[in-house]
Every structure is written in structure tokens, then in C-alpha cells.
Short mmCIF file of C-alpha atoms in Angstrom, two decimals:
data_model
loop_
_atom_site.label_atom_id
_atom_site.label_comp_id
_atom_site.label_asym_id
_atom_site.label_seq_id
_atom_site.Cartn_x
_atom_site.Cartn_y
_atom_site.Cartn_z
CA UNK A 15 31.42 36.14 56.78
CA UNK A 16 31.42 37.94 53.12
CA UNK A 17 30.08 35.18 50.79
CA UNK A 18 27.69 32.19 51.15
CA UNK A 19 28.06 29.74 48.26
CA UNK A 20 24.69 27.98 47.50
CA UNK A 21 24.59 24.79 45.67
CA UNK A 22 21.72 22.27 44.95
CA UNK A 23 23.04 18.83 44.66
CA UNK A 24 20.98 15.96 42.94
CA UNK A 25 22.24 12.72 41.72
CA UNK A 26 25.80 14.17 41.17
CA UNK A 27 28.11 11.58 42.69
CA UNK A 28 30.35 11.43 39.79
CA UNK A 29 31.13 15.25 39.92
CA UNK A 30 30.32 16.63 43.25
CA UNK A 31 33.84 16.05 44.63
CA UNK A 32 35.63 17.79 42.02
CA UNK A 33 33.07 20.66 42.28
CA UNK A 34 33.53 21.01 46.13
CA UNK A 35 37.32 20.94 46.14
CA UNK A 36 37.54 23.84 43.55
CA UNK A 37 35.64 25.83 46.29
CA UNK A 38 37.74 24.68 49.06
CA UNK A 39 40.91 25.70 47.10
CA UNK A 40 39.99 29.25 46.75
CA UNK A 41 42.33 31.95 47.46
CA UNK A 42 39.54 33.97 49.18
CA UNK A 43 38.72 32.66 52.48
CA UNK A 44 35.56 34.62 53.96
CA UNK A 45 33.10 32.20 52.76
CA UNK A 46 31.03 29.27 53.72
CA UNK A 47 29.52 26.60 51.36
CA UNK A 48 25.77 25.66 51.94
CA UNK A 49 24.67 22.31 50.06
CA UNK A 50 21.06 21.33 49.70
CA UNK A 51 20.49 17.62 48.89
CA UNK A 52 17.22 17.47 46.77
CA UNK A 53 16.45 13.93 47.02
CA UNK A 54 19.18 11.83 45.16
CA UNK A 55 18.91 8.38 44.25
CA UNK A 56 22.74 7.69 44.11
CA UNK A 57 25.56 8.35 46.64
CA UNK A 58 25.31 12.11 46.55
CA UNK A 59 24.19 12.47 50.10
CA UNK A 60 26.69 10.40 51.59
CA UNK A 61 29.58 12.18 49.80
CA UNK A 62 28.11 15.52 51.11
CA UNK A 63 27.92 14.28 54.68
CA UNK A 64 31.55 13.25 54.44
CA UNK A 65 32.70 16.88 53.49
CA UNK A 66 30.69 18.26 56.26
CA UNK A 67 32.37 16.05 58.60
CA UNK A 68 35.78 16.86 57.23
CA UNK A 69 35.08 20.51 56.98
CA UNK A 70 32.49 21.47 59.72
CA UNK A 71 33.59 24.92 59.98
CA UNK A 72 33.11 25.59 56.07
CA UNK A 73 30.27 23.28 54.88
CA UNK A 74 26.62 23.02 55.89
CA UNK A 75 24.14 20.61 54.56
CA UNK A 76 20.36 20.77 54.51
CA UNK A 77 17.98 18.15 52.78
CA UNK A 78 14.61 18.25 51.10
CA UNK A 79 12.40 15.36 51.88
CA UNK A 80 11.79 14.98 48.38
CA UNK A 81 12.91 16.33 44.92
CA UNK A 82 11.90 19.94 44.95
CA UNK A 83 13.88 21.46 41.99
CA UNK A 84 16.72 23.95 41.97
CA UNK A 85 14.90 27.10 42.71
CA UNK A 86 13.41 25.55 45.95
CA UNK A 87 16.84 24.39 46.96
CA UNK A 88 18.63 27.59 46.31
CA UNK A 89 16.14 29.44 48.34
CA UNK A 90 16.29 27.11 51.31
CA UNK A 91 20.10 27.68 51.28
CA UNK A 92 19.69 31.64 51.03
CA UNK A 93 17.47 31.59 54.02
CA UNK A 94 20.06 29.94 56.36
CA UNK A 95 23.13 31.90 54.76
CA UNK A 96 25.08 34.37 56.76
CA UNK A 97 27.15 35.99 54.07
CA UNK A 98 26.58 39.60 52.43
CA UNK A 99 26.79 38.10 49.38
CA UNK A 100 25.50 34.88 47.58
CA UNK A 101 27.69 33.12 45.16
CA UNK A 102 26.12 30.30 42.73
CA UNK A 103 27.84 27.05 41.98
CA UNK A 104 26.75 23.94 40.37
CA UNK A 105 27.75 20.55 41.41
CA UNK A 106 29.27 19.51 38.12
CA UNK A 107 31.17 22.55 37.44
CA UNK A 108 34.63 23.77 38.57
CA UNK A 109 35.78 27.34 39.83
CA UNK A 110 39.11 28.60 39.15
CA UNK A 111 40.96 29.26 42.27
CA UNK A 112 41.00 33.03 42.05
CA UNK A 113 37.36 33.31 41.15
CA UNK A 114 35.81 34.47 44.35
CA UNK A 115 38.86 36.72 44.95
CA UNK A 116 38.53 38.60 41.57
CA UNK A 117 34.82 38.74 41.53
CA UNK A 118 34.65 40.21 45.15
CA UNK A 119 37.50 42.64 44.45
CA UNK A 120 35.29 43.77 41.51
CA UNK A 121 31.99 44.14 43.57
CA UNK A 122 33.59 46.03 46.29
CA UNK A 123 35.13 48.66 44.07
CA UNK A 124 32.00 49.00 41.95
CA UNK A 125 29.11 49.58 44.56
CA UNK A 126 26.70 50.28 41.98
CA UNK A 127 26.79 46.84 40.65
CA UNK A 128 24.13 44.13 42.08
CA UNK A 129 26.00 41.23 40.80
CA UNK A 130 28.98 40.11 38.86
CA UNK A 131 29.55 37.21 36.56
CA UNK A 132 32.27 35.98 34.35
CA UNK A 133 32.99 34.01 31.23
CA UNK A 134 33.23 30.27 31.18
CA UNK A 135 35.14 27.29 29.39
CA UNK A 136 32.72 24.58 28.19
CA UNK A 137 33.99 21.03 29.05
CA UNK A 138 32.93 17.46 29.13
CA UNK A 139 34.71 14.28 30.08
CA UNK A 140 37.31 14.72 27.28
CA UNK A 141 38.20 18.23 28.30
CA UNK A 142 37.59 21.79 27.46
CA UNK A 143 35.97 22.08 23.97
CA UNK A 144 34.65 25.65 23.77
CA UNK A 145 33.59 28.76 25.56
CA UNK A 146 30.73 30.56 26.78
CA UNK A 147 30.93 34.27 27.01
CA UNK A 148 28.41 36.97 28.23
CA UNK A 149 28.18 40.51 27.23
CA UNK A 150 30.22 43.03 29.86
CA UNK A 151 27.54 45.18 30.66
CA UNK A 152 24.16 43.92 29.69
CA UNK A 153 21.23 46.10 29.00
CA UNK A 154 17.36 45.23 29.38
CA UNK A 155 17.14 44.95 25.64
CA UNK A 156 19.79 42.14 25.67
CA UNK A 157 17.56 39.80 27.40
CA UNK A 158 15.35 39.51 24.42
CA UNK A 159 18.16 37.14 23.00
CA UNK A 160 18.49 35.16 26.06
CA UNK A 161 19.85 35.13 29.85
CA UNK A 162 22.82 37.43 29.90
CA UNK A 163 24.70 35.86 32.87
CA UNK A 164 26.02 32.20 33.33
CA UNK A 165 24.19 31.11 36.31
CA UNK A 166 26.83 29.24 38.42
CA UNK A 167 29.36 32.13 37.93
CA UNK A 168 27.40 34.81 39.69
CA UNK A 169 27.98 36.51 42.69
CA UNK A 170 25.14 38.75 44.02
CA UNK A 171 24.21 41.16 46.71
CA UNK A 172 22.16 39.18 49.46
CA UNK A 173 20.14 42.33 50.23
CA UNK A 174 19.21 42.94 46.75
CA UNK A 175 18.29 39.17 45.99
CA UNK A 176 16.18 39.39 49.01
CA UNK A 177 14.51 42.52 47.89
CA UNK A 178 13.22 40.92 44.55
CA UNK A 179 12.03 37.87 46.24
CA UNK A 180 14.94 35.42 45.74
CA UNK A 181 14.17 32.75 43.20
CA UNK A 182 10.49 32.29 41.79
CA UNK A 183 9.63 28.42 42.42
CA UNK A 184 7.18 27.40 39.82
CA UNK A 185 6.68 24.94 37.08
CA UNK A 186 7.46 27.45 34.50
CA UNK A 187 10.86 28.33 35.89
CA UNK A 188 11.95 24.77 36.45
CA UNK A 189 14.60 25.07 33.87
CA UNK A 190 14.71 28.90 33.87
CA UNK A 191 15.08 30.02 37.28
CA UNK A 192 18.21 32.14 36.46
CA UNK A 193 16.64 33.77 33.15
CA UNK A 194 13.52 34.84 35.47
CA UNK A 195 15.79 36.04 38.26
CA UNK A 196 17.78 38.26 36.16
CA UNK A 197 15.05 39.82 34.42
CA UNK A 198 13.37 40.55 37.58
CA UNK A 199 16.59 42.10 38.73
CA UNK A 200 16.90 44.42 35.79
CA UNK A 201 13.28 45.41 36.01
CA UNK A 202 13.51 46.48 39.59
CA UNK A 203 16.27 48.86 38.45
CA UNK A 204 19.50 46.91 39.07
CA UNK A 205 22.33 46.16 36.63
CA UNK A 206 25.09 43.52 36.68
CA UNK A 207 28.44 42.99 35.01
CA UNK A 208 30.35 40.27 33.27
CA UNK A 209 33.86 40.25 33.73
CA UNK A 210 36.22 39.50 31.06
CA UNK A 211 37.97 36.82 32.90
CA UNK A 212 37.32 32.88 32.41
CA UNK A 213 36.96 31.94 36.22
CA UNK A 214 34.76 28.74 35.62
CA UNK A 215 34.53 25.47 33.73
CA UNK A 216 31.10 24.96 32.85
CA UNK A 217 29.89 21.22 32.14
CA UNK A 218 28.05 20.74 28.89
CA UNK A 219 27.89 17.11 27.77
CA UNK A 220 25.16 14.82 25.99
CA UNK A 221 23.22 14.77 29.42
CA UNK A 222 23.00 18.59 29.24
CA UNK A 223 21.18 18.33 26.04
CA UNK A 224 18.82 15.63 27.16
CA UNK A 225 17.70 17.72 29.69
CA UNK A 226 16.55 20.36 27.29
CA UNK A 227 13.05 18.76 26.43
CA UNK A 228 10.41 20.48 24.23
CA UNK A 229 8.22 20.75 27.26
CA UNK A 230 10.92 22.94 28.84
CA UNK A 231 10.96 25.09 25.83
CA UNK A 232 7.23 26.03 26.40
CA UNK A 233 7.96 26.92 30.11
CA UNK A 234 10.93 29.23 28.80
CA UNK A 235 8.48 30.96 26.37
CA UNK A 236 6.35 31.73 29.50
CA UNK A 237 9.40 32.99 31.50
CA UNK A 238 10.16 34.97 28.56
CA UNK A 239 6.58 36.65 28.14
CA UNK A 240 6.43 37.42 31.83
CA UNK A 241 9.86 38.89 31.85
CA UNK A 242 9.56 41.04 28.67
CA UNK A 243 6.39 42.63 30.35
CA UNK A 244 8.34 43.46 33.48
CA UNK A 245 11.14 44.90 31.40
CA UNK A 246 8.67 46.85 29.21
CA UNK A 247 9.99 45.26 25.95
CA UNK A 248 6.52 44.70 24.37
CA UNK A 249 5.33 44.45 21.87
CA UNK A 250 8.53 43.78 20.17
CA UNK A 251 9.16 41.19 22.85
CA UNK A 252 6.37 38.88 21.41
CA UNK A 253 8.67 37.99 18.38
CA UNK A 254 11.37 36.72 20.62
CA UNK A 255 8.98 34.82 22.96
CA UNK A 256 8.65 32.33 20.40
CA UNK A 257 12.41 31.74 19.99
CA UNK A 258 12.87 28.61 22.07
CA UNK A 259 9.98 26.95 20.46
CA UNK A 260 11.22 27.54 17.00
#
């Protein structure tokens, strides 16, 4: 087993099938899918159980007793994963069928690279409406401006992820677990790469903006402060700590 895809699922009955189907249609086949159901109030759990029943060799399902958040759910998936690499995917996004094949080819030909991401199209119920792009080879200083990888596009070496302690589970990282992870990764001396290819459709609609409450901006400021200290970007970083609040 080369790749373990980890996905936290929560109240996503309308989008989960399309997301999982995009994984099952990959041209790369040495992977497993691990779902962590996080206390949904809709039909998400039953949909997940149906997929496990139909694809028992490919999909595994675990459950949280109550809603614990994405970082906690992903760590549970990572703990039971069997792959050498961990791939991220969200329950409302769509991976292109050659995503894993292209990303794994890059990682295997660039052993110095800890993780690889890609570019993404932004879409909603009406279709694709924009793009989200990341810098090909981010540097430490680039994190002053924001997270340098699109979280659901990444594949990372599991050993390195374990080495830095997986995801941080805290109130501050509830909506910024990826930003925190990537800064800790770079602070530990590792680097990543964003492929030029567009290999994922990233859902961004009205509900996305509703989730960006001001209280989460305060938490992001804390994540920035802690991350910039680890990256040795202070005191310049203090100016950018205030960015999410402004």
C-alpha cells in the first residue's frame, strides 16, 4: 500500500458521493480511503457505510462519539493508515482521475520533497468560477502571506508527518490546522512543492464564507504568531499576525 487517503466527514450528504467517486476513479490504484465520521446530523454516516459495504477492500470507516473537528479526525485516520504516504481530500471537493498518478510520480522522482500539492479550480453548484494557485516552491518567508498549500490537494510522506507530530488539535487550529501543519513542517527543515497541474476542484460557495466567522480570525492570528516564531520570522512577522483581523 503506497497511499492512504484521509478524510474527515461531517454533514456532507449532498457532496460525499461525488467526492468518493472521484477517488475510486483514480488511474493510480495503490491506495486506501479512510473516512472518519465526525458526529454528523444528516445522512452522511449511512452513505459512508454503503460505500464500505460496496468497496470493503478499498474503504475503511471509523467514527467519533461526538464532533471533534477536522484535525482530531485526520489524526485518527493517520494512526490506522497503512500507506507510506498520506493524501488529503475533503468531502465536498473533486479529485481529477490522474491526480494521484501525477503527484506520486513527482514525489518518487524528487525524494528531497516532503509533500506535494497542486493547483485547483474553484467551483460551486453553478460550476467552475475561478482558480486557486500556489507558488511552485514556497519559502519560509512566503508563509507570512498565508498558507502556501491547498490542503485537500496535498500528499505527504507519512514518516515526516509522524515526525512533526501530525495535526495539532487545539481551539486555535480549529480552522487553521493546515496552516499550522505546513509552518511546523518548514520549521523542522522540510520543504514542499506545488505542481503546475490543476488536479482538483475546490468547492467555495456561500457556506464557505459563512464558516469564516471573526472568532476564527482571532484563532488564525494566534496560529500565525506561533508559526512565525518557529520559522524565525519575528519581529517582521508581527505585522502579518494582524492581517486576518484587519
